[in-house]
mmCIF file of N, CA and C in Angstrom:
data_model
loop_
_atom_site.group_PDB
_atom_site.id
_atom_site.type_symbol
_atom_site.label_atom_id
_atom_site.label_comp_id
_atom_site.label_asym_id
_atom_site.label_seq_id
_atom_site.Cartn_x
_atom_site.Cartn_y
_atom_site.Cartn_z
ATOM 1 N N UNK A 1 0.846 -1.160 0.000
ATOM 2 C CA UNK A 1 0.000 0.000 0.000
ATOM 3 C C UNK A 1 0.895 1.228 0.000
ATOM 4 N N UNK A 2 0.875 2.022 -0.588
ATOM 5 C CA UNK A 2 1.676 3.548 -1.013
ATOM 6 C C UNK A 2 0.739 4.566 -0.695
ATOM 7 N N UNK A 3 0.775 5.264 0.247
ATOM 8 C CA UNK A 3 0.301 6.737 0.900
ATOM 9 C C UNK A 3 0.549 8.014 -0.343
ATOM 10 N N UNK A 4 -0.458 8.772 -0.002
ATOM 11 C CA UNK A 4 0.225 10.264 -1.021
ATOM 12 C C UNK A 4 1.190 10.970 -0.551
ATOM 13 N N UNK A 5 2.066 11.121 -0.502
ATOM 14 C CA UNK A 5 3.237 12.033 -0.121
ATOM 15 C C UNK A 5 2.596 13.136 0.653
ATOM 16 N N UNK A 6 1.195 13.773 0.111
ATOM 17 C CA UNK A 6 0.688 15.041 1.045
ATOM 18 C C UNK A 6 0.194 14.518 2.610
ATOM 19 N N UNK A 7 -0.238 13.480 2.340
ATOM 20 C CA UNK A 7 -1.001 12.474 3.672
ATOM 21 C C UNK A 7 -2.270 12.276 3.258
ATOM 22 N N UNK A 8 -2.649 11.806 4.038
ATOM 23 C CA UNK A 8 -4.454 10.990 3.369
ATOM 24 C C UNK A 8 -5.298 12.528 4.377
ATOM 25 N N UNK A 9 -5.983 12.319 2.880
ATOM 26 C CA UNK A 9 -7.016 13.566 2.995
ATOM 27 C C UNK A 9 -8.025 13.011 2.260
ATOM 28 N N UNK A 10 -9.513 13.428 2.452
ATOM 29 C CA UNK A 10 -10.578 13.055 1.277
ATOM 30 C C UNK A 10 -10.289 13.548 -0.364
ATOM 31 N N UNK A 11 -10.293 13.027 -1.062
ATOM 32 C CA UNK A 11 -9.949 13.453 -2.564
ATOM 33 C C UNK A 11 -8.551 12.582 -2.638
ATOM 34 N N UNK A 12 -7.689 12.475 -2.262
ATOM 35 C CA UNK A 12 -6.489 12.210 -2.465
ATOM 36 C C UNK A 12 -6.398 10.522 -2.789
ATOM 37 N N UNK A 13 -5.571 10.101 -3.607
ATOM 38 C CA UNK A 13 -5.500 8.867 -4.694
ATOM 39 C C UNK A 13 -4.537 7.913 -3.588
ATOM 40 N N UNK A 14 -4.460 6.806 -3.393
ATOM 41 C CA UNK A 14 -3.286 5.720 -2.796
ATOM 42 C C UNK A 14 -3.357 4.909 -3.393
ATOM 43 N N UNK A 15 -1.900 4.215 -3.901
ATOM 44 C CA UNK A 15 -2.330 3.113 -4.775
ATOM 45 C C UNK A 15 -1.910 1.083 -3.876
ATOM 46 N N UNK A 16 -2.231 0.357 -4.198
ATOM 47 C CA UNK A 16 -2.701 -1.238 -3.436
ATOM 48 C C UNK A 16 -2.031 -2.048 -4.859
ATOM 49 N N UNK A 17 -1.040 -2.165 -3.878
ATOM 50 C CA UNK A 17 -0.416 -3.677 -5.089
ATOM 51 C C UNK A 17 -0.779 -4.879 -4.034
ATOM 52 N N UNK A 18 -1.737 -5.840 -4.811
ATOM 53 C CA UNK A 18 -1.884 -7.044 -4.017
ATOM 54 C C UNK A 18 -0.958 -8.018 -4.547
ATOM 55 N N UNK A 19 -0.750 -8.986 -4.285
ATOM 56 C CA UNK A 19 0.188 -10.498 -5.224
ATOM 57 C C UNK A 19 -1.047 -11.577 -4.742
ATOM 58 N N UNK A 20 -1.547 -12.104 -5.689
ATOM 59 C CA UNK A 20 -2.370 -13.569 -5.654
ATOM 60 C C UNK A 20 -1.734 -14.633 -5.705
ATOM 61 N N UNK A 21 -1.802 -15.683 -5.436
ATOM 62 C CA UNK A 21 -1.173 -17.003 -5.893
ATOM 63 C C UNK A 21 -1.710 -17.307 -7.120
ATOM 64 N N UNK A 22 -0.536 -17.599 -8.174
ATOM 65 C CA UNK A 22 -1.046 -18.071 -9.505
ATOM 66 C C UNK A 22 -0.829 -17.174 -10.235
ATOM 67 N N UNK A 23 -1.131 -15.789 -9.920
ATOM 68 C CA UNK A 23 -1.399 -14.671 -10.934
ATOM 69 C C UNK A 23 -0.440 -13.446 -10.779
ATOM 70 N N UNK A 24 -0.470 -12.876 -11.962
ATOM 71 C CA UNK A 24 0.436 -11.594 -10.861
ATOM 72 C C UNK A 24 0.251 -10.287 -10.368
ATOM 73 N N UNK A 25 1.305 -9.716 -10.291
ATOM 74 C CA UNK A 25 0.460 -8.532 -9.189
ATOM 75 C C UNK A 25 -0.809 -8.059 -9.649
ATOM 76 N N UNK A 26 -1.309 -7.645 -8.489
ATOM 77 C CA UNK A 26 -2.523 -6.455 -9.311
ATOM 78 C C UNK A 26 -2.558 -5.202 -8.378
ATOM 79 N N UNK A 27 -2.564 -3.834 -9.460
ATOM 80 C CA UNK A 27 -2.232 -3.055 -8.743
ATOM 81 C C UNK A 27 -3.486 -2.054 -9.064
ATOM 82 N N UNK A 28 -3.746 -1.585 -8.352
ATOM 83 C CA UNK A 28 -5.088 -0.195 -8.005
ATOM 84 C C UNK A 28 -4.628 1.107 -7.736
ATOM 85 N N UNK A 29 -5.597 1.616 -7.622
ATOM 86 C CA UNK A 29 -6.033 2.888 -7.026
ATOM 87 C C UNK A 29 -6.794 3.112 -6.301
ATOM 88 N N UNK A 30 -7.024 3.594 -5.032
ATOM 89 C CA UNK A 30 -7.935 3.676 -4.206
ATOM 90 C C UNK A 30 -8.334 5.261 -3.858
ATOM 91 N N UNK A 31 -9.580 6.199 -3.771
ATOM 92 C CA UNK A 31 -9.894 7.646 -3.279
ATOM 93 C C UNK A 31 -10.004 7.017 -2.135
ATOM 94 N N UNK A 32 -9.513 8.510 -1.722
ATOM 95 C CA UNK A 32 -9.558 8.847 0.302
ATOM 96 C C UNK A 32 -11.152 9.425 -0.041
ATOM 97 N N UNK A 33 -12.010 8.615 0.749
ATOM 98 C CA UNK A 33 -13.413 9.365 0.994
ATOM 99 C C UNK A 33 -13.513 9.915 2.061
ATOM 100 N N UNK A 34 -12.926 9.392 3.473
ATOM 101 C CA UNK A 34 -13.305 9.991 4.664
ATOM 102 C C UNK A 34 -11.392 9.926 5.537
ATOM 103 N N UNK A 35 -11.468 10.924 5.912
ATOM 104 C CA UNK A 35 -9.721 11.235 6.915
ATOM 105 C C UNK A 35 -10.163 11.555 7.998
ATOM 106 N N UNK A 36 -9.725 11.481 9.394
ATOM 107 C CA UNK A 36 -9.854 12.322 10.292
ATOM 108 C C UNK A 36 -8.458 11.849 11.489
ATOM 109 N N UNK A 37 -8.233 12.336 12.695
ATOM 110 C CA UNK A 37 -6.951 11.441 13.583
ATOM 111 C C UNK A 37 -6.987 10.367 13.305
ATOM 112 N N UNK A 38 -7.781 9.532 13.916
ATOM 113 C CA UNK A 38 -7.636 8.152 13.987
ATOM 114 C C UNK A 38 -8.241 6.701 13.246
ATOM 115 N N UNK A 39 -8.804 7.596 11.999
ATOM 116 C CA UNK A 39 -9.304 6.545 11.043
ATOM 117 C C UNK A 39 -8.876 7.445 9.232
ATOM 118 N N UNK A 40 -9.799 6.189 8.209
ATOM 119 C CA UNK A 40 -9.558 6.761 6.882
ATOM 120 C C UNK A 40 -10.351 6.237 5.999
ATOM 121 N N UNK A 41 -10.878 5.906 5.377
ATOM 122 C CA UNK A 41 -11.616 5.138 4.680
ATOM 123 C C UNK A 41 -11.500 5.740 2.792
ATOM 124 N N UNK A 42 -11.212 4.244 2.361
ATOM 125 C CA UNK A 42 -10.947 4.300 1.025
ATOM 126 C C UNK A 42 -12.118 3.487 0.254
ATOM 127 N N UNK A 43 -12.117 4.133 -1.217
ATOM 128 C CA UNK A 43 -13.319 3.604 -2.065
ATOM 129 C C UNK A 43 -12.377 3.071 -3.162
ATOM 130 N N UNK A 44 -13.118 2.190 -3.796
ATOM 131 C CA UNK A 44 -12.279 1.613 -4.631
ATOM 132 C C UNK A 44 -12.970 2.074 -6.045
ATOM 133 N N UNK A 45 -11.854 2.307 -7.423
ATOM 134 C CA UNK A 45 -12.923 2.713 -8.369
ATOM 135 C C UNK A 45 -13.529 1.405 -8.739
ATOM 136 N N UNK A 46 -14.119 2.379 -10.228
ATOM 137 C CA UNK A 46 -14.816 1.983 -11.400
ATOM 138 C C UNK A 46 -14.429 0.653 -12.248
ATOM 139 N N UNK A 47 -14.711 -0.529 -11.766
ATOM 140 C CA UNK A 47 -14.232 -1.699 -12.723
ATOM 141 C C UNK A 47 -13.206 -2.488 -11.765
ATOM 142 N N UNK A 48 -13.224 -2.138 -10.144
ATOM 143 C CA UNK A 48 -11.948 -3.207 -9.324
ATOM 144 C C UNK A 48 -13.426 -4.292 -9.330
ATOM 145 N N UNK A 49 -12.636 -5.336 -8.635
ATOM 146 C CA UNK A 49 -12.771 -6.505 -8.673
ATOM 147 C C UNK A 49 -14.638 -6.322 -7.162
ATOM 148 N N UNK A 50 -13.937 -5.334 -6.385
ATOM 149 C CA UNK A 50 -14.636 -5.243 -5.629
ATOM 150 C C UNK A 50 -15.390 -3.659 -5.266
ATOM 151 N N UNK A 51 -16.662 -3.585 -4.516
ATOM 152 C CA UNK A 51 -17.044 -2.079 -4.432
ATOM 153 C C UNK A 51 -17.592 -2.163 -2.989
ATOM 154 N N UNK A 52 -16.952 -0.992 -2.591
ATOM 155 C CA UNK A 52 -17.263 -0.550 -1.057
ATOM 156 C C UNK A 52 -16.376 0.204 -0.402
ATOM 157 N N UNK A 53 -16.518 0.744 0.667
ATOM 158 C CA UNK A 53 -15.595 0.846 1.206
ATOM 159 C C UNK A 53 -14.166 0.179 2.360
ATOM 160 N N UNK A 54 -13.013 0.429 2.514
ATOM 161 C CA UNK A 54 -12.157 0.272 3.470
ATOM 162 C C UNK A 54 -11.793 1.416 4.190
ATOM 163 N N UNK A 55 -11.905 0.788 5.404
ATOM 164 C CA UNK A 55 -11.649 1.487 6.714
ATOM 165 C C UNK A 55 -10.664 1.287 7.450
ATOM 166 N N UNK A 56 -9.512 1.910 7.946
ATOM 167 C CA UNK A 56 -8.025 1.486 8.513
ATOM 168 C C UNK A 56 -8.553 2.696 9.696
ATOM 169 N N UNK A 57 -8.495 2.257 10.670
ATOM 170 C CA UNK A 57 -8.551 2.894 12.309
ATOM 171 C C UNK A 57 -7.319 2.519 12.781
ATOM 172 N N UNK A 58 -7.563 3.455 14.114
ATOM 173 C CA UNK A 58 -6.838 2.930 15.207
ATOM 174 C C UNK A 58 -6.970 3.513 16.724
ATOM 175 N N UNK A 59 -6.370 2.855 17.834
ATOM 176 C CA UNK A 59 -6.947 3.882 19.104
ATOM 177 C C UNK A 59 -6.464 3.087 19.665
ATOM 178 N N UNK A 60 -5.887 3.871 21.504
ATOM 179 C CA UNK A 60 -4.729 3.198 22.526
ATOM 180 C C UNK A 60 -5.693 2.630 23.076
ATOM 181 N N UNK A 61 -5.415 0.947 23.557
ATOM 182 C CA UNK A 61 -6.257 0.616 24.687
ATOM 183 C C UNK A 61 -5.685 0.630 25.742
ATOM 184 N N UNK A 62 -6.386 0.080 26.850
ATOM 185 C CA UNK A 62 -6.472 0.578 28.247
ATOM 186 C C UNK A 62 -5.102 0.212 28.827
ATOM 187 N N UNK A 63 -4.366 -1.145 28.465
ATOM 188 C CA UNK A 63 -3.101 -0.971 28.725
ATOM 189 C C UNK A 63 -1.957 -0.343 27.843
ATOM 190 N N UNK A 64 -2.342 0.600 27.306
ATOM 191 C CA UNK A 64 -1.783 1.839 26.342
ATOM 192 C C UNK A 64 -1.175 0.742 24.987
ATOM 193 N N UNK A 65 -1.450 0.194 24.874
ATOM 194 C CA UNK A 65 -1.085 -0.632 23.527
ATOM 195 C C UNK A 65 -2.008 0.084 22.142
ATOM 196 N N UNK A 66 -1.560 0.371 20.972
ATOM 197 C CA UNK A 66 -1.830 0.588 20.011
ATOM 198 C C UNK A 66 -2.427 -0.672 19.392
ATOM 199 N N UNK A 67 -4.183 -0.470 19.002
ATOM 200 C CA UNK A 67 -4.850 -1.232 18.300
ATOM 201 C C UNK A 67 -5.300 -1.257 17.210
ATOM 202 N N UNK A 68 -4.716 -1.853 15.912
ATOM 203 C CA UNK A 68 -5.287 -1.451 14.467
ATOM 204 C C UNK A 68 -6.466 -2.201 14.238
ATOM 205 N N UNK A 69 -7.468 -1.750 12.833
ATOM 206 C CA UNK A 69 -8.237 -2.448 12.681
ATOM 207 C C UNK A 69 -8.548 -2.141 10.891
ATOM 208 N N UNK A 70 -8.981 -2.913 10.563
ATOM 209 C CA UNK A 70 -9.410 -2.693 9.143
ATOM 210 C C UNK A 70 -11.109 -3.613 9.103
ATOM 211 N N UNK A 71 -11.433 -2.577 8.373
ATOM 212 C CA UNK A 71 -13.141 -3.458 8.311
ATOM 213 C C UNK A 71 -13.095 -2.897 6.975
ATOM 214 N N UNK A 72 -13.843 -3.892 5.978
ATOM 215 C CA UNK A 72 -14.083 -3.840 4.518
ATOM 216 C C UNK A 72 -15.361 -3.801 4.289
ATOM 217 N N UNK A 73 -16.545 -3.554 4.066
ATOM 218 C CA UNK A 73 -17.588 -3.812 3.613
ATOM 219 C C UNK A 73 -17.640 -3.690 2.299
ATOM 220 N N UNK A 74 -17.571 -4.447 1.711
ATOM 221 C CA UNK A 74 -17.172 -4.383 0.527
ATOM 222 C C UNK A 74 -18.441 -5.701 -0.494
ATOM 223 N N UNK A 75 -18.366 -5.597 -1.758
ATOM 224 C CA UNK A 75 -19.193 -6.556 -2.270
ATOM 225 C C UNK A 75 -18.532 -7.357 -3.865
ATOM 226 N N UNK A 76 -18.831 -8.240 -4.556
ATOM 227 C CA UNK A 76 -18.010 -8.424 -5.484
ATOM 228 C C UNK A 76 -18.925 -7.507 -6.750
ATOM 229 N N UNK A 77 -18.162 -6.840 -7.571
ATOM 230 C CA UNK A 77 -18.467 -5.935 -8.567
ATOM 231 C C UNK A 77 -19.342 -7.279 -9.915
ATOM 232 N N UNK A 78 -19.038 -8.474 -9.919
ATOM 233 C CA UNK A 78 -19.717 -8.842 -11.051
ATOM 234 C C UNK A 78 -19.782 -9.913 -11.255
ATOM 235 N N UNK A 79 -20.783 -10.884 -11.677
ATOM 236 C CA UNK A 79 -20.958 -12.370 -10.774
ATOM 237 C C UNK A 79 -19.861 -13.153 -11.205
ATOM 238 N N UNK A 80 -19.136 -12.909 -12.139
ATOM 239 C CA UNK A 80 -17.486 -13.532 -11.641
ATOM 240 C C UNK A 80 -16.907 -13.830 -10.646
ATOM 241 N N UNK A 81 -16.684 -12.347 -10.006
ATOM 242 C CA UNK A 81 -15.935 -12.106 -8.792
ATOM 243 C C UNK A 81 -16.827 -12.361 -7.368
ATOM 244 N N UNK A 82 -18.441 -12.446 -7.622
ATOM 245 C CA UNK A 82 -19.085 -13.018 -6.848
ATOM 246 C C UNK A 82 -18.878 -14.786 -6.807
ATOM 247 N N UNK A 83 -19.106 -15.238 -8.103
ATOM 248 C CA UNK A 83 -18.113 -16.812 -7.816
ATOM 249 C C UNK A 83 -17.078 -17.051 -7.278
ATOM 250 N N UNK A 84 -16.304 -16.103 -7.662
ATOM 251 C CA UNK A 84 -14.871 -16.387 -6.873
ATOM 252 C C UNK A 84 -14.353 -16.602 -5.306
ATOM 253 N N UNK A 85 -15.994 -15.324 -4.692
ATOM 254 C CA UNK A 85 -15.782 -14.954 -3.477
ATOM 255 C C UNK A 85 -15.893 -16.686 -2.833
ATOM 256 N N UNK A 86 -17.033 -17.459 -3.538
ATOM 257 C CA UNK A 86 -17.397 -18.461 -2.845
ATOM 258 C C UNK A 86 -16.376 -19.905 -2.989
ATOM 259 N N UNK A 87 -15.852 -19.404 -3.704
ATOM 260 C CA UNK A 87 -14.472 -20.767 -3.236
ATOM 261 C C UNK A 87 -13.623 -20.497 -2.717
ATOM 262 N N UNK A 88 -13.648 -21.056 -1.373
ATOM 263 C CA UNK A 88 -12.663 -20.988 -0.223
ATOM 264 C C UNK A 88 -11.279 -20.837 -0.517
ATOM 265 N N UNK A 89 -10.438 -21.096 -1.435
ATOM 266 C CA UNK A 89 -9.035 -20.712 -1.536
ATOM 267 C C UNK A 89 -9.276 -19.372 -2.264
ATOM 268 N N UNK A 90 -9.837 -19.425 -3.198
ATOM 269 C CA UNK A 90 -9.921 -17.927 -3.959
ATOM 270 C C UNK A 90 -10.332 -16.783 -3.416
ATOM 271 N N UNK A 91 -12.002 -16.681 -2.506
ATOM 272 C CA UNK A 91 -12.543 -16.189 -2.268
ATOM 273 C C UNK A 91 -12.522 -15.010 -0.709
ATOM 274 N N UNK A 92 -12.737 -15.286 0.084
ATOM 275 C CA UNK A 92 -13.034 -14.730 1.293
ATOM 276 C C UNK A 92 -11.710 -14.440 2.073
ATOM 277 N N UNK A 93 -11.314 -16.002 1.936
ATOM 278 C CA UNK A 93 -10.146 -15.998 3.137
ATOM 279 C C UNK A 93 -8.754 -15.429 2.426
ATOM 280 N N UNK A 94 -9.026 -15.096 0.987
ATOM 281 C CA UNK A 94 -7.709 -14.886 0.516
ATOM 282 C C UNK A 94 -7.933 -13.230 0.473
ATOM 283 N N UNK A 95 -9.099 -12.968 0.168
ATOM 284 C CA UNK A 95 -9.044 -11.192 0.901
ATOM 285 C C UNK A 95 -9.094 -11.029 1.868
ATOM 286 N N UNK A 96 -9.018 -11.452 3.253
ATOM 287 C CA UNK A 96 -8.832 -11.078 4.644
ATOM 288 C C UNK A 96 -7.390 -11.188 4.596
ATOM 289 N N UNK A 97 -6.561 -12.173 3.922
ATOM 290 C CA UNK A 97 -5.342 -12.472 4.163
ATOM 291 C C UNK A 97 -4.529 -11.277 3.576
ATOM 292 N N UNK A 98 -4.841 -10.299 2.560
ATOM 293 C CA UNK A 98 -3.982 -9.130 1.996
ATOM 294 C C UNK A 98 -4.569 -8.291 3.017
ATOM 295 N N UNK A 99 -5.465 -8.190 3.977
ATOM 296 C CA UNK A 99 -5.673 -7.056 4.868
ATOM 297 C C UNK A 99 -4.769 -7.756 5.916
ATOM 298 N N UNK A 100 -4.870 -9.006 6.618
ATOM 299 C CA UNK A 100 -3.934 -9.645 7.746
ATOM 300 C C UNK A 100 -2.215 -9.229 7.265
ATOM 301 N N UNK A 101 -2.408 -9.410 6.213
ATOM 302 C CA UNK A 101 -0.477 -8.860 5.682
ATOM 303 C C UNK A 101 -0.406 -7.804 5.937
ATOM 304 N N UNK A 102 -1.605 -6.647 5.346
ATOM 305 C CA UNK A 102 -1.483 -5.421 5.857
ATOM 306 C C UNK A 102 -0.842 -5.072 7.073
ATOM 307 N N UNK A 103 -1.684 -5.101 7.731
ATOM 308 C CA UNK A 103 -1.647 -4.698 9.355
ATOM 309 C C UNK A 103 -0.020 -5.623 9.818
ATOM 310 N N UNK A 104 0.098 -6.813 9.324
ATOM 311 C CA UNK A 104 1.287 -7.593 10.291
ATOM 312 C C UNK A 104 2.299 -6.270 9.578
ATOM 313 N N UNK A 105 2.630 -5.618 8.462
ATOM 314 C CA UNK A 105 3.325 -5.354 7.590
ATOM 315 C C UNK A 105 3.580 -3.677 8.526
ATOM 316 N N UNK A 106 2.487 -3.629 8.844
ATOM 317 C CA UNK A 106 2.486 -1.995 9.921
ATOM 318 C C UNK A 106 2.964 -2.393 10.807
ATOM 319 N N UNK A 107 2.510 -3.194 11.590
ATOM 320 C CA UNK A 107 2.981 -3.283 13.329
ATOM 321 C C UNK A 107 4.743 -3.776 13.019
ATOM 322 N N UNK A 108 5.419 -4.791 12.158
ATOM 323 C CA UNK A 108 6.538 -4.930 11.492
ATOM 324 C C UNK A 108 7.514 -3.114 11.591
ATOM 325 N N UNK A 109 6.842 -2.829 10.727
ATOM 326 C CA UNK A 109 7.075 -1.356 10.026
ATOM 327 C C UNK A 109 7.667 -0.254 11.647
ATOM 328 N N UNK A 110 6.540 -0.461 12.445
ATOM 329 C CA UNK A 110 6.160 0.340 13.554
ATOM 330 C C UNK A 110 7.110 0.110 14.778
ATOM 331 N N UNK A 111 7.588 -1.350 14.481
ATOM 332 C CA UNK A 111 8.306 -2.316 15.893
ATOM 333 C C UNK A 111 7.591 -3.123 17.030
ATOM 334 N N UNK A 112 6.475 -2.819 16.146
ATOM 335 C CA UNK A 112 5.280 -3.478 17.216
ATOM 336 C C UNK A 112 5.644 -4.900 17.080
ATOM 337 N N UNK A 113 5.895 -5.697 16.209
ATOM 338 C CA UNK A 113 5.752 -6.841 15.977
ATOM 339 C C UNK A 113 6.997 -7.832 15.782
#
């Protein structure tokens, strides 16, 4: 995932290289729809695989530890990618797994991990 050099603001472009097994990269574009301290939420365009939004938070819990989170609501753009969702290697668990890389890839990044 690549940030805008200005920082995430609404309007502003980030681009998402995923790697699949089998296939090769695939790389996007994502709009900043919503910024504020401690969250962000990105839309995906016209023709990705998927439509909705992503949400990357965060906030200290009570034993001051830093907690990330990502929630997707997201849907498949076209009954292709709605088939796809439903086979278990292709589908579900292999998009939670580029958000689980995400986050291990921050807390890594951060020293958290």
């Amino acid at each position: 995932m690549f940030l805008p050099a200005t920082g995430i603001a609404p309007g502003e472009v980030g681009l998402i290289n995923a790697s699949m097994p089998g296939a090769p990269t695939m790389a996007t574009g994502v709009l900043v729809i919503y910024a504020d301290d401690v969250s962000f939420s990105f839309m995906s365009p016209e023709g990705h695989p998927f439509a909705g939004p992503l949400t990357f938070s965060a906030h200290t819990a009570e034993d001051g530890l830093t907690v990330a989170q990502i929630q997707e609501l997201t849907r498949a753009s076209d009954p292709f990618w709605e088939l796809a969702m439903m086979i278990p290697v292709m589908g579900e668990r292999m998009q939670n797994d580029i958000w689980r890389s995400t986050r291990a890839n921050r807390a890594r990044h951060t020293g958290a991990a």
